[in-house]
Coordinates of C-alpha atoms in Angstrom, one line a residue:
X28 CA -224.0 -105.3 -49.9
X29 CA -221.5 -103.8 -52.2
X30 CA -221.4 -99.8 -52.0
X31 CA -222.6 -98.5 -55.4
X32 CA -220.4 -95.1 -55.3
X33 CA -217.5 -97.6 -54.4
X34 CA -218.1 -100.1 -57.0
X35 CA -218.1 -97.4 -59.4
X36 CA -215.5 -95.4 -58.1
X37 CA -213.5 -93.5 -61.2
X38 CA -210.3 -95.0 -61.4
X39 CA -207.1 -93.1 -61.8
X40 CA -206.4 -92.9 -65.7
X41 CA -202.8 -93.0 -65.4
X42 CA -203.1 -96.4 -63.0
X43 CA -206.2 -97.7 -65.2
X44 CA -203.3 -97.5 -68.0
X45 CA -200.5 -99.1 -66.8
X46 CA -202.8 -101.7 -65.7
X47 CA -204.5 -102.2 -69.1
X48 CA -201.0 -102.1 -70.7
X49 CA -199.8 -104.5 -68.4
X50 CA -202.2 -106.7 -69.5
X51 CA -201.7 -106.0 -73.3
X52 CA -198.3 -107.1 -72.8
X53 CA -199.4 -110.5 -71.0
X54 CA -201.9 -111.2 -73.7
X55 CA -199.6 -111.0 -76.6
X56 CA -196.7 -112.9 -74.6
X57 CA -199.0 -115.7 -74.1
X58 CA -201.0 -115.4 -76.9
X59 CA -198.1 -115.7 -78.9
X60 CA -196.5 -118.9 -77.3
X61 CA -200.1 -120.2 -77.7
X62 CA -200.3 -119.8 -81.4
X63 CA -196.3 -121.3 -81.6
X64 CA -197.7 -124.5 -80.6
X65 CA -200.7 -124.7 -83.1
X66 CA -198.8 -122.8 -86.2
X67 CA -197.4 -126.3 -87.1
X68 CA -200.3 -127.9 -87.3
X69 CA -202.4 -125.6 -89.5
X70 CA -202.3 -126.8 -93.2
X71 CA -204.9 -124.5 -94.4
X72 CA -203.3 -121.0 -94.6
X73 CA -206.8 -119.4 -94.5
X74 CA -206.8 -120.5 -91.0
X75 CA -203.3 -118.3 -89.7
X76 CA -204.9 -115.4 -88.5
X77 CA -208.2 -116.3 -86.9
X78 CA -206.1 -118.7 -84.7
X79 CA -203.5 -116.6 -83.7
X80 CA -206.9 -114.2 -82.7
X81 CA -207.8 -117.3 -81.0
X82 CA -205.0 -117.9 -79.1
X83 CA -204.8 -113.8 -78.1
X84 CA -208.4 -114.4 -76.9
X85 CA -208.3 -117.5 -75.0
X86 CA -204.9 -115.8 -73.5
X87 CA -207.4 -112.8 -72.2
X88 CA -210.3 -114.7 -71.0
X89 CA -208.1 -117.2 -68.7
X90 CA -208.1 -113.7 -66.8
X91 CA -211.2 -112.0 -64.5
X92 CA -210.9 -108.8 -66.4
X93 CA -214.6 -107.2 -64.9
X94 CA -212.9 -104.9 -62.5
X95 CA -211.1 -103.3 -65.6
X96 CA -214.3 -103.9 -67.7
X97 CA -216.0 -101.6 -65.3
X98 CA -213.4 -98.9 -64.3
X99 CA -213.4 -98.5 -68.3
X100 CA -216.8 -97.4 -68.3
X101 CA -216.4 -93.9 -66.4
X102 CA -213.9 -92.8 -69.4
X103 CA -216.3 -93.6 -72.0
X104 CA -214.1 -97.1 -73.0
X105 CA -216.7 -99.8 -72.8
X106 CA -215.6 -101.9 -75.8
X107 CA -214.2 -105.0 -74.0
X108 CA -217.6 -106.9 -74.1
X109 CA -217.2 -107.1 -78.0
X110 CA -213.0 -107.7 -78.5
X111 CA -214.2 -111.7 -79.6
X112 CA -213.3 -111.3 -83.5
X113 CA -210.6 -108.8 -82.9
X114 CA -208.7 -109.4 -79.4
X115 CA -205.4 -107.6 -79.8
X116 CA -207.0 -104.2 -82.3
X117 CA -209.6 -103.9 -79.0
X118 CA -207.0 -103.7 -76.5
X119 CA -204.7 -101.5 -78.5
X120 CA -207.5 -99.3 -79.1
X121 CA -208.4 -98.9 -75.5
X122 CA -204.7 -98.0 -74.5
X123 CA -204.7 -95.2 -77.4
X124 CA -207.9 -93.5 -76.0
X125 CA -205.8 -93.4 -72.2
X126 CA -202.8 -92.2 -73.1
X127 CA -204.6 -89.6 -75.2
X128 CA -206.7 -88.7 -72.4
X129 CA -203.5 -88.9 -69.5
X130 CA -202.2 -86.3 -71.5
X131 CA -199.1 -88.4 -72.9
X132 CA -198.0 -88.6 -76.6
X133 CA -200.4 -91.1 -78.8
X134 CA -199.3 -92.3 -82.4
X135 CA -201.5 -91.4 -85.2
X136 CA -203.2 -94.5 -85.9
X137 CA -202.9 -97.2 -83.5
X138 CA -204.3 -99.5 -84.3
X139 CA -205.2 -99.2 -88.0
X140 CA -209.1 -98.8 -88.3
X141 CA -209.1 -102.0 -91.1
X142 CA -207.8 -104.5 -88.5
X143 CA -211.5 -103.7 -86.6
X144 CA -212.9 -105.3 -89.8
X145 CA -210.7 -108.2 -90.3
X146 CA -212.0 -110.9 -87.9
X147 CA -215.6 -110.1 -89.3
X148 CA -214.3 -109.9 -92.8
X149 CA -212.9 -114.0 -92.1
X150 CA -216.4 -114.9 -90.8
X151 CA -218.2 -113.6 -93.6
X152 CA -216.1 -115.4 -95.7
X153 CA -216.2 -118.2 -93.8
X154 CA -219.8 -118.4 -93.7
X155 CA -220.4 -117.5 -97.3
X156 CA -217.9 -120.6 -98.3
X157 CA -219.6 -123.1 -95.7
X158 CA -223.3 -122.3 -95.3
X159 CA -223.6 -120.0 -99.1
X160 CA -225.0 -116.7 -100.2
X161 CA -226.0 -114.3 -97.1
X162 CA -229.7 -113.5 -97.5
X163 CA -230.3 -110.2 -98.7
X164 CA -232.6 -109.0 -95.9
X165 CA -230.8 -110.7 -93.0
X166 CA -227.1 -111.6 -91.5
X167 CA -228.3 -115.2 -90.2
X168 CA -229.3 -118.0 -92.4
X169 CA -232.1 -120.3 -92.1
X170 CA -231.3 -124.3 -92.1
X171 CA -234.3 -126.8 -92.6
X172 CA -234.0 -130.5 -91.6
X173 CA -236.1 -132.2 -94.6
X174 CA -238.6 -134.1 -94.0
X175 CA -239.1 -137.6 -95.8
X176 CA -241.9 -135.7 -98.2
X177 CA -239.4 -134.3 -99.7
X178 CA -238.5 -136.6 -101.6
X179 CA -241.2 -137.1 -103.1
X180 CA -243.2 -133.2 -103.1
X181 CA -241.3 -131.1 -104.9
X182 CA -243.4 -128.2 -104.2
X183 CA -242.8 -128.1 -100.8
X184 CA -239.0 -128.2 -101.1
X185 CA -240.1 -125.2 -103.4
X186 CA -242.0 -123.6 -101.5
X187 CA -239.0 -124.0 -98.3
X188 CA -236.8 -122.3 -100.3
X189 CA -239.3 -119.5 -101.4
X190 CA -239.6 -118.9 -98.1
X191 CA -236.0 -118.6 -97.2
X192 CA -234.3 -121.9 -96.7
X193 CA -230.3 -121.6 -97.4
X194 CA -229.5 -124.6 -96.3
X195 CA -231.2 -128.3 -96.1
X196 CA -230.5 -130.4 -93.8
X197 CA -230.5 -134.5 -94.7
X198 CA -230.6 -136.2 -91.0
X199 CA -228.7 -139.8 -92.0
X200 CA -230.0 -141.4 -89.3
X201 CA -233.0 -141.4 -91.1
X202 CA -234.4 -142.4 -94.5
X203 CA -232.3 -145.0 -97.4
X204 CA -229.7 -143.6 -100.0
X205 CA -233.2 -143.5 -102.7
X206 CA -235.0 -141.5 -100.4
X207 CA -231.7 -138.9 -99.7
X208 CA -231.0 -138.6 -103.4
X209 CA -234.7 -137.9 -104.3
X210 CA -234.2 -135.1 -101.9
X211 CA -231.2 -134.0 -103.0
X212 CA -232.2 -134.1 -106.6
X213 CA -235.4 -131.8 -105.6
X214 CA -233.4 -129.1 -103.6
X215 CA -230.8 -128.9 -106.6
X216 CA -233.2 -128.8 -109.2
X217 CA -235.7 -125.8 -107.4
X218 CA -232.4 -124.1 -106.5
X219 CA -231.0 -123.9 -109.6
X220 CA -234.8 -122.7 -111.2
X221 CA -234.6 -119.7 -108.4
X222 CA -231.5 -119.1 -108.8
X223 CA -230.7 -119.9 -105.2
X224 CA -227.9 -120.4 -103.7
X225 CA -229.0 -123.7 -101.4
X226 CA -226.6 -125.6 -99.8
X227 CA -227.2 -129.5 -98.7
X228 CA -225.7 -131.0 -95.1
X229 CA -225.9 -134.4 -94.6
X230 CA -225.7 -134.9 -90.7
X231 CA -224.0 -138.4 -90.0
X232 CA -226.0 -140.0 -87.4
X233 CA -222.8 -140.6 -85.2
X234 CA -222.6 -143.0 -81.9
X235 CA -226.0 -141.8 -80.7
X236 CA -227.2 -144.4 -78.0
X237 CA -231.0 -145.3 -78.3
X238 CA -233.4 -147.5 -77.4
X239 CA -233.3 -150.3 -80.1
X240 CA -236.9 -152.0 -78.7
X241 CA -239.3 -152.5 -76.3
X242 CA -240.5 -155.4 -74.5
X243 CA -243.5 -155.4 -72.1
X244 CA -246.1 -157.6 -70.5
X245 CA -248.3 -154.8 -69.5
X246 CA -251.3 -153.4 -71.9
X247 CA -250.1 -150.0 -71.0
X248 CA -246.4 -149.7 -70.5
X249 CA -245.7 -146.2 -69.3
X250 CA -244.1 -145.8 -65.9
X251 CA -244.4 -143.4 -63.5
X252 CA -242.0 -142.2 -60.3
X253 CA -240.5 -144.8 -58.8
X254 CA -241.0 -147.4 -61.8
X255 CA -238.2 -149.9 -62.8
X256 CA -237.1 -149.8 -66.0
X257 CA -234.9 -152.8 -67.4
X258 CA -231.9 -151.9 -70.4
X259 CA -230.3 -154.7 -71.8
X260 CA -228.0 -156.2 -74.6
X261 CA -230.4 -157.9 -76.3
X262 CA -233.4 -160.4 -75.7
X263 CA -231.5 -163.1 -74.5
X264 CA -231.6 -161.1 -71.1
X265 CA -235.1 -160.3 -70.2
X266 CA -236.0 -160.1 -66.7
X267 CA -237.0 -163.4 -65.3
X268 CA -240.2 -162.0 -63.2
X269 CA -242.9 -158.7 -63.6
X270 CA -240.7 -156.5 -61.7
X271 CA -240.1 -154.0 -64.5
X272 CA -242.8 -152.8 -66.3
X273 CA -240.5 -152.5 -69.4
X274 CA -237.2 -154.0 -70.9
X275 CA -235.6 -151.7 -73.4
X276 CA -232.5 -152.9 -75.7
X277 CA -229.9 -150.6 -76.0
X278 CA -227.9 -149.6 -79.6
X279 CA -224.3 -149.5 -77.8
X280 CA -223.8 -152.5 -75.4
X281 CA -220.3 -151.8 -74.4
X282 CA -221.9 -149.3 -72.0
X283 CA -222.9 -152.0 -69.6
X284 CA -219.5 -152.3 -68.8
X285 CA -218.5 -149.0 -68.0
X286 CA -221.8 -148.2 -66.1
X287 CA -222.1 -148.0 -62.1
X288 CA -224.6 -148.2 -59.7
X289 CA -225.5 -144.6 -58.5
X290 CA -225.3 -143.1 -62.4
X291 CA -228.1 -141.2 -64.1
X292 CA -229.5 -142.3 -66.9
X293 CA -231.7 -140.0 -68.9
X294 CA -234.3 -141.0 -71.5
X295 CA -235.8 -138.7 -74.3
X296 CA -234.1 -135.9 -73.8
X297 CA -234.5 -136.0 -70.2
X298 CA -238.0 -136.6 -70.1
X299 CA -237.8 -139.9 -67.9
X300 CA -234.7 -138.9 -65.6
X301 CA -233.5 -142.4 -63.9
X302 CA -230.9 -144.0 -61.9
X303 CA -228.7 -147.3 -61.9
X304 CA -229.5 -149.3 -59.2
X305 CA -228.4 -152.3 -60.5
X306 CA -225.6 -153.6 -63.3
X307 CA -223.7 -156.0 -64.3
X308 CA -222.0 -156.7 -68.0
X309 CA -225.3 -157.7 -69.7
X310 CA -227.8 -155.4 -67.7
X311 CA -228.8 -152.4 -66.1
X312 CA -231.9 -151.9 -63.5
X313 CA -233.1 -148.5 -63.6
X314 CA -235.1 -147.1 -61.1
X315 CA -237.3 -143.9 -62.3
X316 CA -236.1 -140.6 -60.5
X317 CA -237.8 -137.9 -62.3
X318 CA -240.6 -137.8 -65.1
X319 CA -242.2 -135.0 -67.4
X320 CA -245.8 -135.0 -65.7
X321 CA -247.5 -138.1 -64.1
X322 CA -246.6 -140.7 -66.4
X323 CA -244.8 -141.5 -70.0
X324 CA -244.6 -144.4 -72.3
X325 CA -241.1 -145.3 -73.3
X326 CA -241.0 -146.0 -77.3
X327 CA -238.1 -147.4 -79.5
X328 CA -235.9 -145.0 -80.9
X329 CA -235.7 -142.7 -78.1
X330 CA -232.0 -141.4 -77.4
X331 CA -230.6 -142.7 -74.1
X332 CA -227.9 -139.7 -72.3
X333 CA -225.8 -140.4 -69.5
X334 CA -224.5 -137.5 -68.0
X335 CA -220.7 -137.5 -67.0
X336 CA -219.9 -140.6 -68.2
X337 CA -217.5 -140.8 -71.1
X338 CA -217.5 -144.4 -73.4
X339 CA -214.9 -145.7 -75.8
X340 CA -217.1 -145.9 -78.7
X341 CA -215.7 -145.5 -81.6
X342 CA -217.1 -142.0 -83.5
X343 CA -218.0 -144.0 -87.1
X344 CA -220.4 -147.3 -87.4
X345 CA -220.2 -149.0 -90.7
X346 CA -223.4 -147.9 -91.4
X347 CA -221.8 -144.5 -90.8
X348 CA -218.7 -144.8 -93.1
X349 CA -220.9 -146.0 -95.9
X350 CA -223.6 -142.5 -95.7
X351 CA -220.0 -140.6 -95.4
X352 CA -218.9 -141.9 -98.8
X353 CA -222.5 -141.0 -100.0
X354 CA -222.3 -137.4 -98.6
X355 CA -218.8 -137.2 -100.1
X356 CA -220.1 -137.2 -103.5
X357 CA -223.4 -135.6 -102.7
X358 CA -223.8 -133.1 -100.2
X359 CA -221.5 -129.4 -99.6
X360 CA -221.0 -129.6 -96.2
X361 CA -220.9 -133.1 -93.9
X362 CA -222.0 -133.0 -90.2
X363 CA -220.6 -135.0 -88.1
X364 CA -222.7 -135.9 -84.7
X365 CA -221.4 -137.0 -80.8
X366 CA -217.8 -135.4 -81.5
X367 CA -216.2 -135.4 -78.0
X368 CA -212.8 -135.0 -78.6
X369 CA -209.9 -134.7 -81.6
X370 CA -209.0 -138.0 -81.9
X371 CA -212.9 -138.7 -83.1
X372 CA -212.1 -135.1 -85.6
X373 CA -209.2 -137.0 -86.9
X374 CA -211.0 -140.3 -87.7
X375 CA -213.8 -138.4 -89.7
X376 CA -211.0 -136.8 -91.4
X377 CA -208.6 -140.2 -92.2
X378 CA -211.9 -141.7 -93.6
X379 CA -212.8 -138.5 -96.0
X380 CA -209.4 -138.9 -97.0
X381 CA -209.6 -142.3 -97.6
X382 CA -212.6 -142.0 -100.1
X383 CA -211.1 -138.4 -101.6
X384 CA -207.3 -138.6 -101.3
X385 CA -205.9 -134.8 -101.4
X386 CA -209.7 -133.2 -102.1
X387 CA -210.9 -134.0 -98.7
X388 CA -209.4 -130.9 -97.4
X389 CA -212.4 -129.1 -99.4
X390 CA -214.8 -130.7 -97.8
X391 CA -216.7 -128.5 -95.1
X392 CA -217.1 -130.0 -91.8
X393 CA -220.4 -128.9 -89.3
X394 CA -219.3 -130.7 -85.5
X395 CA -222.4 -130.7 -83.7
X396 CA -221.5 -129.7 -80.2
X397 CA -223.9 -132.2 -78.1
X398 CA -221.7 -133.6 -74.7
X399 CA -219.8 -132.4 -71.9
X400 CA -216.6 -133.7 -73.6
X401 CA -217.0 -132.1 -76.6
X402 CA -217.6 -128.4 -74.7
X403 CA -214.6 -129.9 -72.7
X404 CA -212.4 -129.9 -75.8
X405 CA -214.0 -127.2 -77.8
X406 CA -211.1 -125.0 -78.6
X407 CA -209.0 -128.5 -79.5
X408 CA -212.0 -129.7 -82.0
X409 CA -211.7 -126.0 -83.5
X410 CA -208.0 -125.9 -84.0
X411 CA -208.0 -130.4 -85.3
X412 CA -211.1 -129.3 -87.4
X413 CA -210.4 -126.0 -89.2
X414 CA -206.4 -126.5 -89.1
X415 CA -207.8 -128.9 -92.3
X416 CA -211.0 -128.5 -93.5
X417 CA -213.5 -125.4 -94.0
X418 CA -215.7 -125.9 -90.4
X419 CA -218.3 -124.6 -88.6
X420 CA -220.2 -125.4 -85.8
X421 CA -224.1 -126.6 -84.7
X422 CA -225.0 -126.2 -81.3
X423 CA -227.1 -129.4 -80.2
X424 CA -229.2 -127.8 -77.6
X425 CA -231.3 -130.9 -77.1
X426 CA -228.4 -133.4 -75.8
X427 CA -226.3 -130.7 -74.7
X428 CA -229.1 -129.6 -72.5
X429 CA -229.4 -133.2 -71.1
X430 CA -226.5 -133.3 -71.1
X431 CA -224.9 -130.4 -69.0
X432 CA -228.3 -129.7 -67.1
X433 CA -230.6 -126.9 -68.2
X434 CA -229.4 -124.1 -65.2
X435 CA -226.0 -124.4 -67.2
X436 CA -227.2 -124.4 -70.9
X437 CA -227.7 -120.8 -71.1
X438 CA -223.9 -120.2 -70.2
X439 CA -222.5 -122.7 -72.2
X440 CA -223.9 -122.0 -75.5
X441 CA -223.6 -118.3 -75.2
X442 CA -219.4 -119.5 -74.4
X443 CA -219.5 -121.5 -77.3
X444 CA -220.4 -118.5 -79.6
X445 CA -217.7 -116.5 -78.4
X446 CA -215.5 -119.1 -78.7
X447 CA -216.0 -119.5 -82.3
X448 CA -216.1 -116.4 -83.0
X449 CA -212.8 -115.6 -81.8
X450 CA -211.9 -118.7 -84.3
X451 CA -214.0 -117.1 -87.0
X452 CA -215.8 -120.2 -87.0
X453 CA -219.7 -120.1 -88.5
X454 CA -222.4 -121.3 -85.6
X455 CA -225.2 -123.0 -86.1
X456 CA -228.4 -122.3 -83.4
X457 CA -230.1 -125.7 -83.3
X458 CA -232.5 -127.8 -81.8
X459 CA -236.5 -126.7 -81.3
X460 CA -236.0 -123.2 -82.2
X461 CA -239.8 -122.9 -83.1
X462 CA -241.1 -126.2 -82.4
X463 CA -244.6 -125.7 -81.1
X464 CA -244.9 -123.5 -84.4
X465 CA -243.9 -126.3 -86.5
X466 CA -246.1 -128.7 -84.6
X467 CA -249.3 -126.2 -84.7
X468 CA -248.8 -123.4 -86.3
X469 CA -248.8 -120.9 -83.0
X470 CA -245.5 -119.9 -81.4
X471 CA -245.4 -119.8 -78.0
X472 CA -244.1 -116.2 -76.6
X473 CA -240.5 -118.0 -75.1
X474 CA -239.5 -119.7 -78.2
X475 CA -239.9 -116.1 -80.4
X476 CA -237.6 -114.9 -78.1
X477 CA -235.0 -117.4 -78.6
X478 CA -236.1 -117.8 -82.3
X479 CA -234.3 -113.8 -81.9
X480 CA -231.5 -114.8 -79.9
X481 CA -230.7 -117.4 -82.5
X482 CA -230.2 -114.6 -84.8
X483 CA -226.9 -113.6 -82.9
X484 CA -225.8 -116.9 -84.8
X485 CA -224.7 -117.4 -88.5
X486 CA -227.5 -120.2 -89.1
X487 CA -230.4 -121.5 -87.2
X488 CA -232.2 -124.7 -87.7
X489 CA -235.1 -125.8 -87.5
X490 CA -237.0 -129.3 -87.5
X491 CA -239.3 -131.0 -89.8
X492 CA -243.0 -130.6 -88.8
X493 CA -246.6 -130.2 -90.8
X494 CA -246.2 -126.5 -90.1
X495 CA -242.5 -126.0 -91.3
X496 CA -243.6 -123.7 -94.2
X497 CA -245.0 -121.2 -92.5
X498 CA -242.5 -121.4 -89.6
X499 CA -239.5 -120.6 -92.4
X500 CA -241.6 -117.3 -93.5
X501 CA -241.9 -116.6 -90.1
X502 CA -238.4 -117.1 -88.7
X503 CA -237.2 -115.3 -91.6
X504 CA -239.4 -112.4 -90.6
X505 CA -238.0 -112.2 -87.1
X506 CA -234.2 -112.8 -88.1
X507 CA -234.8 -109.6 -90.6
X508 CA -236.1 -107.1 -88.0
X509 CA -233.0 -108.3 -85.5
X510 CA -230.7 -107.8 -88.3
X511 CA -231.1 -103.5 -87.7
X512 CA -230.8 -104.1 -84.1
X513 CA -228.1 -106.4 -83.2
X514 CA -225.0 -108.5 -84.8
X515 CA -223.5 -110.7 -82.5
X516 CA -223.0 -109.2 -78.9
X517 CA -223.5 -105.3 -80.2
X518 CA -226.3 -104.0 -80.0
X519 CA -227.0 -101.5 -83.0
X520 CA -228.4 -98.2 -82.2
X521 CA -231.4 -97.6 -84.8
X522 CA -233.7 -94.7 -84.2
X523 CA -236.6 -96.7 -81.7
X524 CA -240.3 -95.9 -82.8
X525 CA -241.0 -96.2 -78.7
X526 CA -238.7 -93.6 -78.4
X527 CA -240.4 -91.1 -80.0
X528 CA -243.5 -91.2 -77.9
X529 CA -241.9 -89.2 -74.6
X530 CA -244.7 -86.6 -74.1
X531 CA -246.3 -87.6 -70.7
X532 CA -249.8 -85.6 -71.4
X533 CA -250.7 -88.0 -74.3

């Protein structure tokens, strides 16, 4: 067991600098042959400086920098944890507070106290442009995916943005082009009566593998552990006997040829966890490994994840390019779903520029970060993305989860936001923040608390449900009261009411 006066033995200040001023000069070296690479690349000039943060950043955290982290502490220099937005000021500012306290001579100033303000300054900005207005009473915005009521209740799109909707969210995989501009012509129409600043995302469905359809020859079709499960091309490859109690077409059939017996496939999110036992290039046999309680019934429609596997599917379907050219003249900000890599940022990007010539370099992009490719390739998404277009981020937690496996969801978000917002890059907190209060009206005590950790975001979204109006009052409620304690990583130190109550007689 580690010795606690050990661990936290006080460090030399004179070595603790040299060693911190070692590493400054490492950082900026590297940082700086980092940036050289990307500075070519970058068309938008807004862009510059958060990547060269970026590249100081990602220059620092390819290092195991908690012994320094920790031998900081005993001088009163704990600022480390928070250097995301300004990477080089932090370090600089850490060096100036040792050599001040080893006694040696310090400049005035170093670093100027503006460049502490300047990677937030970029976000702000960033987030105004992208997501609009910040709320008066909170930091975080509040993003609603609309329901198909919407189109036709204008009260409740009303109501929404009462309530404190900034931004609507229009899920393409859903709905016709009617149905999207009723919406749209409802959320423009209350905003503009409010005097609202709403914004509209339409999220481009993407190449999201589903279940297509069903076929079964039992009267009730769910399967259980150790069920087999049939996913095929299409009907003319049905099973020739009873063995599985259901056949399920799949969206995508290149897949069957890049499958392999021993891979997972996962069903709704991961509610039916299952495993090839069987393929060849028109099916796959699936045998059922793990299931969410005794039994489930498999429906149509249901997403289809396969862990670890990566499959050459192209990032646009028609159907795709055709709600892009629709969101184009429509929406503010396009989001673009199943991103793994740049090549599929680059596509989106040929095809806006195809449909607006020179203008699609205003268009805002939203990558929703859903697969182990795209966390993969995260910092090479940022820099293809935002090198060209106004850009932000949603993380995808439902897929991603599935996707990654829950242990590591917690880390790999929480990496995501730091990430981007060393790029001063927006994020977006989605996927069931709320849901059993959308569903019924009653939060469950775990999703308030992550309905508060969202608030360390710049946006979090929640679903359509019968309950969504009262969920918006609500989440808005809870994102105010987090606002006076906490933006970002740092904690803000507001008097604390509990704090006050420290007489042990009463």
């Amino acid at each position: 067991m580690l010795d606690f006066d050990e661990a936290y033995k006080v460090t030399n200040a004179k070595d603790l600098l040299k060693e911190i001023s070692e590493l400054y000069q490492l950082v900026v070296t590297e940082g700086d042959a980092i940036f050289e690479k990307w500075e070519a690349d970058i068309i938008r000039p807004e862009f510059n400086e958060s990547a060269r943060n970026l590249s100081y950043y990602l220059a620092l955290r390819q290092r195991d920098i908690r012994g320094i982290q920790r031998d900081l502490v005993p001088w009163g220099l704990s600022s480390l944890g928070r250097l995301e937005s300004k990477t080089l000021s932090t370090l600089e500012a850490v060096i100036h507070a040792l050599t001040a306290i080893v006694g040696e001579q310090v400049s005035e100033q170093t670093p100027p106290f503006d460049a502490f303000n300047l990677g937030e300054e970029r976000l702000a900005f960033n987030t105004a442009l992208i997501l609009g207005e910040k709320p008066n009473n909170r930091n975080t915005r509040i993003m609603v995916t609309m329901p198909t009521q919407a189109a036709g209740n204008i009260q409740l799109v009303r109501d929404l943005i009462n309530k404190g909707m900034n931004v609507a969210r229009i899920n393409c995989a859903h709905d016709t082009e009617d149905i999207w501009m009723q919406i749209i012509g409802n959320i423009r129409q209350v905003s503009n009566e409010l005097n609202k600043d709403v914004r509209i995302l339409m999220d481009i469905a993407g190449p999201k593998i589903r279940i297509d359809w069903i076929f079964t020859t039992h009267k009730k079709p769910k399967v259980s552990l150790g069920d087999t499960i049939y996913l095929t091309k299409d009907y003319n490859h049905l099973p020739k006997n009873n063995e599985a109690k259901v056949t399920a077409g799949c969206s995508i059939p290149q897949i069957f040829e890049q499958l392999s017996v021993g891979d997972a496939v996962l069903i709704d999110d991961g509610t039916v966890e299952t495993k090839v036992i069987d393929v060849s290039h028109d099916y796959a046999k699936l045998e059922v490994h793990k299931i969410k309680g005794k039994s489930i019934r498999i429906k149509a429609d249901k997403g289809l994840n396969f862990p670890g596997l990566y499959f050459a599917i192209d990032i646009l379907t028609q159907e795709d390019k055709e709600a892009i050219a629709f969101a184009a003249e429509h929406a503010d900000i396009i989001g673009c779903s199943f991103v793994r890599d740049v090549n599929d940022i680059k596509s989106i990007q040929s095809e806006l520029h195809s449909l607006l010539g020179k203008k699609a370099k205003d268009i805002p992009l939203m990558v929703k970060i859903e697969t182990v490719q795209a966390v993969q390739n995260l910092t090479q998404i940022i820099l293809a993305a935002a090198s060209h277009n106004p850009f932000s981020v949603m993380i995808a937690r439902g897929d991603l989860a599935v996707e990654t496996g829950y242990i590591r969801l917690a880390e790999v978000q929480q990496q995501i936001m730091w990430i981007c917002e060393a790029a001063d890059v927006p994020v977006v907190w989605g996927t069931e923040v709320l849901a059993n209060m959308i569903d019924t009206g009653i939060p469950s005590r775990a999703e308030v608390t992550d309905a508060a950790e969202g608030g360390r975001s710049d946006c979090v979204m929640l679903n359509k449900g019968d309950y969504i109006v009262d969920t918006v009052e609500m989440l808005d409620e809870i994102l105010h009261m987090m606002k006076e304690h906490q933006f970002k990583k740092t904690p803000k130190l507001r008097a604390l009411s509990i704090a006050k109550n420290n007489d042990h007689k009463n």
